[in-house]
Amino acid sequence: MPTARQFLSHPDTTTREVARGYARGAFLMDNGDGVQWYSVDRRAVVPLTREGGLHISRRLARELKHFEPRVDTAFEEVLAGCRGHLPGSPPRDGEWISPELADLYRHLHGTGLVHSFEAWRGGELAGGVLGIALGGAFIAESKFHRITNGSKAALILLAAHLNDRGFTLLDAQIQNPHLATLGVHEISGTRYRQQLEAALALDVHLHGDS
């Protein structure tokens, strides 16, 4: 997987410009007016460890052993799940991942910038997270579940995976009550940019064989 510096100067124009936008702290959405850049004053971040504040209930901790984490083995399915289009996944209240943005994610997956992190259970895809890996930062764009706790398991397993691989930032972008139950908390834009800048300097890799 290329380093952040390589993505920021990538020969593919689209990959390069998207990487630069995320490196500035912005993120992409389509709220019906086409794919556009957005930013928020406060950013939701996911602790990578229990010691750092990640909250895992006893019941969820018992369930985690039944989930298997995988990276980039079912990208199209995770993308479809995040759009509410995958059989078994709940429909979405509005579709901010438009067909145009979905095609962009596919292109960026091909160049190595966008990834799917998956939680499998009993040989079936149970949930997953779609996101951008840039240096030591993983910016989670969306998540989904097909079974109870599938998305929570995916996010918790992702945090552990990132910690093991040397990443320092798991960005959930916008806080919500579901994320708060896991210990996800908001930080100021200034602090976020400081953490992001430090993470971008790291030469770490999402895949174990990188």
mmCIF file of C-alpha atoms in Angstrom:
data_model
loop_
_atom_site.group_PDB
_atom_site.id
_atom_site.type_symbol
_atom_site.label_atom_id
_atom_site.label_comp_id
_atom_site.label_asym_id
_atom_site.label_seq_id
_atom_site.Cartn_x
_atom_site.Cartn_y
_atom_site.Cartn_z
ATOM 1 C CA MET A 1 0.000 0.000 0.000
ATOM 2 C CA PRO A 2 1.456 3.397 -0.930
ATOM 3 C CA THR A 3 2.388 5.889 1.769
ATOM 4 C CA ALA A 4 0.390 9.064 2.272
ATOM 5 C CA ARG A 5 3.091 10.997 0.440
ATOM 6 C CA GLN A 6 2.727 8.705 -2.566
ATOM 7 C CA PHE A 7 -1.048 9.144 -2.619
ATOM 8 C CA LEU A 8 -0.693 12.921 -2.337
ATOM 9 C CA SER A 9 1.447 12.905 -5.491
ATOM 10 C CA HIS A 10 -0.269 9.951 -7.193
ATOM 11 C CA PRO A 11 -0.131 9.922 -11.008
ATOM 12 C CA ASP A 12 -3.880 9.340 -11.149
ATOM 13 C CA THR A 13 -5.451 12.793 -10.909
ATOM 14 C CA THR A 14 -8.608 11.638 -9.136
ATOM 15 C CA THR A 15 -6.700 9.652 -6.512
ATOM 16 C CA ARG A 16 -4.281 12.520 -5.926
ATOM 17 C CA GLU A 17 -6.998 15.155 -5.505
ATOM 18 C CA VAL A 18 -9.148 13.016 -3.215
ATOM 19 C CA ALA A 19 -6.135 12.156 -1.058
ATOM 20 C CA ARG A 20 -5.264 15.832 -0.764
ATOM 21 C CA GLY A 21 -8.811 16.701 0.230
ATOM 22 C CA TYR A 22 -8.862 14.132 3.024
ATOM 23 C CA ALA A 23 -5.386 15.205 4.125
ATOM 24 C CA ARG A 24 -6.841 18.696 4.623
ATOM 25 C CA GLY A 25 -9.531 17.241 6.900
ATOM 26 C CA ALA A 26 -12.465 17.348 4.471
ATOM 27 C CA PHE A 27 -14.595 14.401 3.344
ATOM 28 C CA LEU A 28 -16.874 13.568 0.425
ATOM 29 C CA MET A 29 -20.646 13.178 0.436
ATOM 30 C CA ASP A 30 -23.502 13.477 -2.026
ATOM 31 C CA ASN A 31 -26.576 15.038 -0.440
ATOM 32 C CA GLY A 32 -28.442 15.308 -3.715
ATOM 33 C CA ASP A 33 -26.394 18.053 -5.308
ATOM 34 C CA GLY A 34 -23.565 15.888 -6.609
ATOM 35 C CA VAL A 35 -20.365 14.742 -4.923
ATOM 36 C CA GLN A 36 -19.018 17.595 -2.821
ATOM 37 C CA TRP A 37 -16.484 18.268 -0.095
ATOM 38 C CA TYR A 38 -17.728 18.770 3.461
ATOM 39 C CA SER A 39 -16.134 19.581 6.794
ATOM 40 C CA VAL A 40 -17.329 19.793 10.409
ATOM 41 C CA ASP A 41 -16.128 21.871 13.349
ATOM 42 C CA ARG A 42 -15.788 18.860 15.628
ATOM 43 C CA ARG A 43 -14.710 15.376 14.568
ATOM 44 C CA ALA A 44 -15.714 12.004 16.001
ATOM 45 C CA VAL A 45 -12.763 9.697 16.625
ATOM 46 C CA VAL A 46 -12.728 6.056 17.686
ATOM 47 C CA PRO A 47 -10.298 4.981 20.429
ATOM 48 C CA LEU A 48 -8.117 2.150 19.177
ATOM 49 C CA THR A 49 -7.867 0.354 22.529
ATOM 50 C CA ARG A 50 -9.831 -0.128 25.726
ATOM 51 C CA GLU A 51 -7.061 1.693 27.561
ATOM 52 C CA GLY A 52 -7.612 4.602 25.188
ATOM 53 C CA GLY A 53 -11.347 4.690 25.888
ATOM 54 C CA LEU A 54 -12.883 2.100 23.557
ATOM 55 C CA HIS A 55 -15.948 0.716 25.321
ATOM 56 C CA ILE A 56 -16.863 -2.938 24.758
ATOM 57 C CA SER A 57 -19.698 -4.324 26.846
ATOM 58 C CA ARG A 58 -19.266 -7.761 28.375
ATOM 59 C CA ARG A 59 -21.954 -9.189 26.148
ATOM 60 C CA LEU A 60 -20.391 -7.732 23.009
ATOM 61 C CA ALA A 61 -16.942 -8.917 24.101
ATOM 62 C CA ARG A 62 -18.297 -12.477 24.308
ATOM 63 C CA GLU A 63 -19.777 -12.162 20.835
ATOM 64 C CA LEU A 64 -16.605 -10.804 19.227
ATOM 65 C CA LYS A 65 -14.915 -14.210 19.270
ATOM 66 C CA HIS A 66 -17.501 -15.431 16.759
ATOM 67 C CA PHE A 67 -16.554 -12.765 14.198
ATOM 68 C CA GLU A 68 -13.663 -13.058 11.743
ATOM 69 C CA PRO A 69 -12.036 -9.842 10.457
ATOM 70 C CA ARG A 70 -11.047 -9.583 6.801
ATOM 71 C CA VAL A 71 -9.737 -6.747 4.641
ATOM 72 C CA ASP A 72 -10.775 -6.106 1.030
ATOM 73 C CA THR A 73 -12.286 -9.535 0.377
ATOM 74 C CA ALA A 74 -15.844 -8.304 -0.272
ATOM 75 C CA PHE A 75 -15.531 -4.686 -1.335
ATOM 76 C CA GLU A 76 -18.588 -4.588 -3.586
ATOM 77 C CA GLU A 77 -20.746 -6.214 -0.916
ATOM 78 C CA VAL A 78 -19.604 -3.752 1.750
ATOM 79 C CA LEU A 79 -20.232 -0.847 -0.613
ATOM 80 C CA ALA A 80 -23.709 -2.203 -1.346
ATOM 81 C CA GLY A 81 -24.376 -2.702 2.376
ATOM 82 C CA CYS A 82 -23.376 0.865 3.156
ATOM 83 C CA ARG A 83 -25.841 2.023 0.492
ATOM 84 C CA GLY A 84 -28.626 -0.164 1.866
ATOM 85 C CA HIS A 85 -28.616 -2.284 -1.290
ATOM 86 C CA LEU A 86 -27.249 -5.558 0.075
ATOM 87 C CA PRO A 87 -29.841 -8.266 0.797
ATOM 88 C CA GLY A 88 -30.213 -8.562 4.538
ATOM 89 C CA SER A 89 -28.909 -5.081 5.329
ATOM 90 C CA PRO A 90 -31.345 -2.407 6.570
ATOM 91 C CA PRO A 91 -32.465 0.193 4.019
ATOM 92 C CA ARG A 92 -30.942 3.639 4.403
ATOM 93 C CA ASP A 93 -32.817 6.809 5.262
ATOM 94 C CA GLY A 94 -31.528 8.727 2.284
ATOM 95 C CA GLU A 95 -28.636 7.652 0.110
ATOM 96 C CA TRP A 96 -25.632 9.937 0.448
ATOM 97 C CA ILE A 97 -23.506 7.353 -1.366
ATOM 98 C CA SER A 98 -24.966 8.126 -4.777
ATOM 99 C CA PRO A 99 -24.181 6.075 -7.890
ATOM 100 C CA GLU A 100 -21.593 8.716 -8.795
ATOM 101 C CA LEU A 101 -19.892 8.495 -5.408
ATOM 102 C CA ALA A 102 -20.079 4.693 -5.466
ATOM 103 C CA ASP A 103 -18.234 4.707 -8.799
ATOM 104 C CA LEU A 104 -15.638 7.035 -7.305
ATOM 105 C CA TYR A 105 -15.114 4.655 -4.384
ATOM 106 C CA ARG A 106 -14.678 1.775 -6.843
ATOM 107 C CA HIS A 107 -12.040 3.739 -8.726
ATOM 108 C CA LEU A 108 -10.217 4.638 -5.513
ATOM 109 C CA HIS A 109 -10.386 1.031 -4.343
ATOM 110 C CA GLY A 110 -8.601 0.108 -7.544
ATOM 111 C CA THR A 111 -5.770 2.547 -6.798
ATOM 112 C CA GLY A 112 -5.510 1.407 -3.174
ATOM 113 C CA LEU A 113 -6.939 4.427 -1.359
ATOM 114 C CA VAL A 114 -10.374 3.065 -0.402
ATOM 115 C CA HIS A 115 -10.853 -0.215 1.457
ATOM 116 C CA SER A 116 -13.459 -2.486 2.952
ATOM 117 C CA PHE A 117 -12.989 -3.872 6.438
ATOM 118 C CA GLU A 118 -15.301 -6.796 7.050
ATOM 119 C CA ALA A 119 -16.688 -8.805 9.953
ATOM 120 C CA TRP A 120 -17.630 -12.361 8.951
ATOM 121 C CA ARG A 121 -19.623 -14.821 11.045
ATOM 122 C CA GLY A 122 -20.288 -18.418 10.148
ATOM 123 C CA GLY A 123 -18.917 -17.878 6.661
ATOM 124 C CA GLU A 124 -21.325 -14.989 6.014
ATOM 125 C CA LEU A 125 -20.623 -11.274 5.774
ATOM 126 C CA ALA A 126 -22.116 -9.873 8.985
ATOM 127 C CA GLY A 127 -21.084 -6.224 8.730
ATOM 128 C CA GLY A 128 -18.398 -3.929 7.490
ATOM 129 C CA VAL A 129 -16.785 -0.521 7.286
ATOM 130 C CA LEU A 130 -15.957 1.395 4.114
ATOM 131 C CA GLY A 131 -13.112 3.843 4.456
ATOM 132 C CA ILE A 132 -9.977 5.585 3.274
ATOM 133 C CA ALA A 133 -6.522 4.596 4.525
ATOM 134 C CA LEU A 134 -4.028 7.434 4.278
ATOM 135 C CA GLY A 135 -0.761 7.062 6.165
ATOM 136 C CA GLY A 136 -1.626 6.057 9.721
ATOM 137 C CA ALA A 137 -5.174 7.396 9.469
ATOM 138 C CA PHE A 138 -8.280 5.424 8.551
ATOM 139 C CA ILE A 139 -11.244 7.636 7.719
ATOM 140 C CA ALA A 140 -14.408 5.580 8.075
ATOM 141 C CA GLU A 141 -16.917 6.724 5.487
ATOM 142 C CA SER A 142 -19.789 4.388 6.329
ATOM 143 C CA LYS A 143 -20.646 1.105 8.011
ATOM 144 C CA PHE A 144 -23.450 -1.437 7.879
ATOM 145 C CA HIS A 145 -24.697 -4.648 9.432
ATOM 146 C CA ARG A 146 -26.656 -7.672 8.313
ATOM 147 C CA ILE A 147 -26.948 -9.274 11.754
ATOM 148 C CA THR A 148 -27.224 -7.776 15.230
ATOM 149 C CA ASN A 149 -23.963 -6.104 16.351
ATOM 150 C CA GLY A 150 -22.381 -6.712 12.941
ATOM 151 C CA SER A 151 -21.385 -3.077 12.447
ATOM 152 C CA LYS A 152 -20.200 -2.714 16.058
ATOM 153 C CA ALA A 153 -18.070 -5.839 15.678
ATOM 154 C CA ALA A 154 -16.617 -4.527 12.433
ATOM 155 C CA LEU A 155 -15.672 -1.196 14.000
ATOM 156 C CA ILE A 156 -14.159 -2.772 17.119
ATOM 157 C CA LEU A 157 -12.195 -5.298 15.080
ATOM 158 C CA LEU A 158 -11.057 -2.502 12.785
ATOM 159 C CA ALA A 159 -9.777 -0.521 15.767
ATOM 160 C CA ALA A 160 -7.791 -3.538 16.973
ATOM 161 C CA HIS A 161 -6.436 -4.198 13.490
ATOM 162 C CA LEU A 162 -5.327 -0.594 13.054
ATOM 163 C CA ASN A 163 -3.668 -0.553 16.460
ATOM 164 C CA ASP A 164 -1.780 -3.756 15.651
ATOM 165 C CA ARG A 165 -0.629 -2.304 12.321
ATOM 166 C CA GLY A 166 0.667 0.945 13.832
ATOM 167 C CA PHE A 167 -2.150 3.298 12.816
ATOM 168 C CA THR A 168 -2.903 6.117 15.246
ATOM 169 C CA LEU A 169 -6.208 7.611 14.033
ATOM 170 C CA LEU A 170 -9.613 6.070 13.329
ATOM 171 C CA ASP A 171 -11.904 8.867 12.202
ATOM 172 C CA ALA A 172 -15.670 8.313 12.365
ATOM 173 C CA GLN A 173 -16.346 11.841 11.092
ATOM 174 C CA ILE A 174 -19.723 12.645 12.709
ATOM 175 C CA GLN A 175 -20.810 11.550 16.189
ATOM 176 C CA ASN A 176 -24.094 9.727 16.794
ATOM 177 C CA PRO A 177 -25.649 7.868 19.768
ATOM 178 C CA HIS A 178 -24.744 4.470 18.291
ATOM 179 C CA LEU A 179 -21.056 5.406 18.094
ATOM 180 C CA ALA A 180 -21.087 7.009 21.534
ATOM 181 C CA THR A 181 -21.907 3.662 23.152
ATOM 182 C CA LEU A 182 -18.493 2.428 21.968
ATOM 183 C CA GLY A 183 -16.612 5.336 23.513
ATOM 184 C CA VAL A 184 -16.382 7.340 20.310
ATOM 185 C CA HIS A 185 -15.914 10.990 21.232
ATOM 186 C CA GLU A 186 -15.602 14.359 19.554
ATOM 187 C CA ILE A 187 -12.463 16.441 19.374
ATOM 188 C CA SER A 188 -11.951 19.990 18.133
ATOM 189 C CA GLY A 189 -11.030 20.671 14.546
ATOM 190 C CA THR A 190 -7.639 21.952 15.663
ATOM 191 C CA ARG A 191 -6.852 18.810 17.612
ATOM 192 C CA TYR A 192 -8.124 16.647 14.770
ATOM 193 C CA ARG A 193 -5.849 18.327 12.256
ATOM 194 C CA GLN A 194 -2.899 17.829 14.621
ATOM 195 C CA GLN A 195 -3.663 14.118 14.969
ATOM 196 C CA LEU A 196 -4.240 13.782 11.241
ATOM 197 C CA GLU A 197 -0.947 15.486 10.378
ATOM 198 C CA ALA A 198 0.946 13.148 12.721
ATOM 199 C CA ALA A 199 -0.832 10.106 11.283
ATOM 200 C CA LEU A 200 -0.090 11.112 7.690
ATOM 201 C CA ALA A 201 3.644 10.972 8.434
ATOM 202 C CA LEU A 202 3.498 7.262 9.329
ATOM 203 C CA ASP A 203 4.558 4.516 6.925
ATOM 204 C CA VAL A 204 2.115 1.799 7.931
ATOM 205 C CA HIS A 205 -0.002 -0.640 5.969
ATOM 206 C CA LEU A 206 -3.531 -1.968 6.259
ATOM 207 C CA HIS A 207 -2.715 -5.396 4.867
ATOM 208 C CA GLY A 208 -0.566 -7.845 6.779
ATOM 209 C CA ASP A 209 1.534 -8.709 3.729
ATOM 210 C CA SER A 210 2.365 -5.102 2.817
#
